[in-house]
mmCIF file of C-alpha atoms in Angstrom:
data_model
loop_
_atom_site.group_PDB
_atom_site.id
_atom_site.type_symbol
_atom_site.label_atom_id
_atom_site.label_comp_id
_atom_site.label_asym_id
_atom_site.label_seq_id
_atom_site.Cartn_x
_atom_site.Cartn_y
_atom_site.Cartn_z
ATOM 1 C CA MET A 22 -43.224 103.311 -48.016
ATOM 2 C CA SER A 23 -43.217 100.254 -45.771
ATOM 3 C CA ASN A 24 -40.181 99.113 -43.812
ATOM 4 C CA GLU A 25 -40.529 95.610 -45.248
ATOM 5 C CA ARG A 26 -38.120 94.918 -48.071
ATOM 6 C CA LYS A 27 -39.852 92.135 -49.965
ATOM 7 C CA THR A 28 -38.420 90.648 -53.104
ATOM 8 C CA ILE A 29 -40.470 90.093 -56.245
ATOM 9 C CA ALA A 30 -40.290 86.650 -57.846
ATOM 10 C CA ILE A 31 -41.494 86.365 -61.436
ATOM 11 C CA GLU A 32 -41.873 83.056 -63.247
ATOM 12 C CA ASN A 33 -42.035 82.998 -67.051
ATOM 13 C CA ALA A 34 -40.852 86.602 -67.119
ATOM 14 C CA HIS A 35 -41.011 88.549 -70.375
ATOM 15 C CA LEU A 36 -37.879 90.718 -70.686
ATOM 16 C CA PHE A 37 -37.624 93.658 -73.070
ATOM 17 C CA PHE A 38 -35.448 96.736 -73.615
ATOM 18 C CA LYS A 39 -32.503 94.512 -72.617
ATOM 19 C CA ASN A 40 -29.153 96.189 -72.000
ATOM 20 C CA PHE A 41 -27.116 93.692 -69.987
ATOM 21 C CA SER A 42 -23.907 94.927 -71.614
ATOM 22 C CA GLY A 43 -24.402 98.482 -70.318
ATOM 23 C CA GLU A 44 -24.023 99.944 -73.798
ATOM 24 C CA GLN A 45 -24.675 103.663 -74.152
ATOM 25 C CA THR A 46 -27.826 104.399 -76.122
ATOM 26 C CA ALA A 47 -30.232 107.301 -76.505
ATOM 27 C CA PHE A 48 -32.067 105.903 -73.453
ATOM 28 C CA ASN A 49 -29.134 104.565 -71.397
ATOM 29 C CA ARG A 50 -25.931 105.944 -69.874
ATOM 30 C CA ALA A 51 -22.749 104.016 -70.621
ATOM 31 C CA GLY A 52 -22.180 101.317 -68.004
ATOM 32 C CA ASP A 53 -25.785 101.152 -66.755
ATOM 33 C CA ARG A 54 -26.870 97.524 -67.130
ATOM 34 C CA ASN A 55 -30.624 97.003 -67.011
ATOM 35 C CA PHE A 56 -33.733 95.504 -68.569
ATOM 36 C CA CYS A 57 -37.488 95.845 -68.275
ATOM 37 C CA VAL A 58 -39.945 93.151 -67.233
ATOM 38 C CA PHE A 59 -43.733 93.040 -67.237
ATOM 39 C CA ILE A 60 -45.426 92.986 -63.827
ATOM 40 C CA ASP A 61 -48.680 91.197 -62.997
ATOM 41 C CA PRO A 62 -51.433 93.848 -63.384
ATOM 42 C CA GLU A 63 -53.068 92.614 -60.173
ATOM 43 C CA ILE A 64 -50.040 93.396 -57.971
ATOM 44 C CA ALA A 65 -48.775 96.479 -59.835
ATOM 45 C CA PRO A 66 -50.970 98.997 -57.931
ATOM 46 C CA LYS A 67 -49.747 97.699 -54.550
ATOM 47 C CA LEU A 68 -46.106 97.827 -55.694
ATOM 48 C CA LYS A 69 -46.599 101.396 -56.917
ATOM 49 C CA GLU A 70 -48.211 102.349 -53.603
ATOM 50 C CA ASP A 71 -45.204 100.855 -51.764
ATOM 51 C CA GLY A 72 -42.818 103.072 -53.766
ATOM 52 C CA TRP A 73 -41.721 100.855 -56.679
ATOM 53 C CA ASN A 74 -41.349 102.745 -59.981
ATOM 54 C CA ILE A 75 -44.073 100.968 -61.966
ATOM 55 C CA ARG A 76 -44.504 102.269 -65.504
ATOM 56 C CA MET A 77 -47.079 101.513 -68.189
ATOM 57 C CA LEU A 78 -46.278 100.344 -71.716
ATOM 58 C CA ASN A 79 -48.840 101.589 -74.195
ATOM 59 C CA PRO A 80 -50.437 98.904 -76.367
ATOM 60 C CA ARG A 81 -49.414 98.435 -79.981
ATOM 61 C CA ASP A 82 -52.772 97.109 -81.142
ATOM 62 C CA ASP A 83 -56.228 98.642 -80.766
ATOM 63 C CA GLY A 84 -58.224 97.024 -78.006
ATOM 64 C CA ASP A 85 -55.177 95.956 -75.980
ATOM 65 C CA GLU A 86 -54.657 97.332 -72.500
ATOM 66 C CA PRO A 87 -51.513 99.174 -71.298
ATOM 67 C CA ARG A 88 -49.193 96.766 -69.437
ATOM 68 C CA PRO A 89 -47.366 97.546 -66.185
ATOM 69 C CA TYR A 90 -43.615 97.005 -66.118
ATOM 70 C CA ILE A 91 -40.542 97.844 -64.104
ATOM 71 C CA GLN A 92 -36.963 98.616 -65.055
ATOM 72 C CA VAL A 93 -34.496 96.363 -63.244
ATOM 73 C CA LYS A 94 -30.869 97.318 -62.630
ATOM 74 C CA VAL A 95 -28.085 94.747 -62.993
ATOM 75 C CA SER A 96 -25.205 95.789 -60.751
ATOM 76 C CA TYR A 97 -21.961 94.048 -59.842
ATOM 77 C CA LYS A 98 -20.806 96.785 -57.415
ATOM 78 C CA ASN A 99 -21.920 95.357 -54.047
ATOM 79 C CA ILE A 100 -23.648 91.986 -54.170
ATOM 80 C CA PRO A 101 -23.446 90.597 -57.712
ATOM 81 C CA PRO A 102 -26.542 88.921 -59.116
ATOM 82 C CA ARG A 103 -26.581 85.185 -59.788
ATOM 83 C CA ILE A 104 -27.473 84.805 -63.456
ATOM 84 C CA TYR A 105 -27.608 81.387 -65.104
ATOM 85 C CA LEU A 106 -27.874 80.702 -68.836
ATOM 86 C CA MET A 107 -29.073 77.218 -69.669
ATOM 87 C CA THR A 108 -29.315 75.095 -72.766
ATOM 88 C CA SER A 109 -30.514 71.509 -73.065
ATOM 89 C CA ARG A 110 -26.936 70.377 -72.365
ATOM 90 C CA LYS A 111 -25.385 72.924 -70.038
ATOM 91 C CA LYS A 112 -25.998 75.379 -67.165
ATOM 92 C CA ARG A 113 -23.519 78.251 -66.988
ATOM 93 C CA MET A 114 -23.279 81.114 -64.521
ATOM 94 C CA LEU A 115 -22.741 84.452 -66.238
ATOM 95 C CA ASP A 116 -20.490 87.098 -64.738
ATOM 96 C CA GLU A 117 -19.794 90.772 -65.364
ATOM 97 C CA GLU A 118 -17.775 89.918 -68.481
ATOM 98 C CA THR A 119 -20.295 87.491 -70.035
ATOM 99 C CA VAL A 120 -23.715 88.821 -68.957
ATOM 100 C CA GLY A 121 -23.891 90.990 -72.107
ATOM 101 C CA GLU A 122 -24.601 87.782 -74.069
ATOM 102 C CA LEU A 123 -28.204 88.054 -72.855
ATOM 103 C CA ASP A 124 -28.714 91.099 -75.091
ATOM 104 C CA VAL A 125 -28.720 88.844 -78.165
ATOM 105 C CA VAL A 126 -30.006 85.519 -76.795
ATOM 106 C CA ASP A 127 -33.457 84.334 -77.831
ATOM 107 C CA ILE A 128 -35.094 83.496 -74.503
ATOM 108 C CA GLN A 129 -37.331 80.448 -74.263
ATOM 109 C CA SER A 130 -38.160 81.028 -70.592
ATOM 110 C CA CYS A 131 -36.931 83.138 -67.704
ATOM 111 C CA ASP A 132 -37.518 83.119 -63.940
ATOM 112 C CA LEU A 133 -36.107 85.894 -61.774
ATOM 113 C CA ILE A 134 -36.016 87.502 -58.365
ATOM 114 C CA ILE A 135 -35.872 91.273 -57.944
ATOM 115 C CA THR A 136 -34.710 92.862 -54.711
ATOM 116 C CA PRO A 137 -35.661 96.386 -53.604
ATOM 117 C CA TYR A 138 -33.310 99.177 -52.629
ATOM 118 C CA GLU A 139 -35.015 102.016 -50.776
ATOM 119 C CA TRP A 140 -33.585 105.454 -51.505
ATOM 120 C CA THR A 141 -34.083 109.013 -50.285
ATOM 121 C CA ILE A 142 -32.783 112.009 -52.244
ATOM 122 C CA ASN A 143 -33.664 115.625 -51.449
ATOM 123 C CA GLY A 144 -36.698 114.556 -49.433
ATOM 124 C CA LYS A 145 -38.036 112.240 -52.133
ATOM 125 C CA THR A 146 -38.191 108.487 -51.604
ATOM 126 C CA GLY A 147 -38.651 105.440 -53.766
ATOM 127 C CA ILE A 148 -37.500 101.927 -54.491
ATOM 128 C CA SER A 149 -35.002 100.908 -57.140
ATOM 129 C CA ALA A 150 -35.309 97.368 -58.455
ATOM 130 C CA TYR A 151 -32.129 95.276 -58.603
ATOM 131 C CA LEU A 152 -31.698 91.818 -60.073
ATOM 132 C CA LYS A 153 -30.892 89.231 -57.408
ATOM 133 C CA THR A 154 -31.214 85.920 -59.269
ATOM 134 C CA MET A 155 -32.179 84.923 -62.803
ATOM 135 C CA TYR A 156 -32.461 81.642 -64.686
ATOM 136 C CA VAL A 157 -32.621 81.983 -68.471
ATOM 137 C CA VAL A 158 -33.314 79.047 -70.783
ATOM 138 C CA MET A 159 -31.943 79.812 -74.231
ATOM 139 C CA GLU A 160 -34.065 78.939 -77.230
ATOM 140 C CA GLU A 161 -32.056 76.475 -79.290
ATOM 141 C CA ASP A 162 -32.185 75.914 -83.022
ATOM 142 C CA GLU A 163 -32.615 72.555 -84.729
ATOM 143 C CA PHE A 164 -28.844 71.912 -84.909
ATOM 144 C CA ALA A 165 -27.953 72.620 -81.266
ATOM 145 C CA ALA A 166 -28.313 69.020 -80.076
ATOM 146 C CA LYS A 167 -26.445 67.637 -83.101
ATOM 147 C CA TYR A 168 -23.342 69.755 -82.544
ATOM 148 C CA ALA A 169 -23.402 69.654 -78.737
ATOM 149 C CA GLU A 170 -22.294 65.994 -78.875
ATOM 150 C CA MET A 171 -19.160 66.672 -80.961
ATOM 151 C CA GLU A 172 -15.813 66.900 -79.185
ATOM 152 C CA TYR A 173 -13.136 69.329 -80.303
ATOM 153 C CA PRO A 174 -9.745 68.190 -79.003
ATOM 154 C CA GLY A 175 -7.033 70.858 -79.009
ATOM 155 C CA GLU A 176 -7.052 73.909 -81.229
ATOM 156 C CA ALA A 177 -9.259 74.222 -84.291
ATOM 157 C CA PRO A 178 -7.182 74.022 -87.505
ATOM 158 C CA PHE A 179 -8.551 77.319 -88.819
#
């Protein structure tokens, strides 16, 4: 493993297996926030050689190739990630309480930066991937612009 701690920047990232809320599932401990993202097949071997935990997703269709990906942790313990959710009208920074919204958002586009954390346990070493920064553009439906212009003074009557 090299001593250089280089970040990975991914434009137009494809996220899957999203668990920003940290919900307990058959594949996730309660409180562990994470997601998976595809990695460029040309750089995946070098990342794996450097100690990143690159996995392969088997293809669904015949003739398709397996795709390299990495699981990325989302932690607010030390240095919280900067995560922005954007619509055509608004840019909002998500925090520990609101980041779970990304589990159900339809993503139009996403750019992100992953930072490495080098670990050593019982003589074994590796790199864990942590989210540093992410910009998510939410896919909007045909009514989003229409209702974004309306003002709602005070409390709603219902």
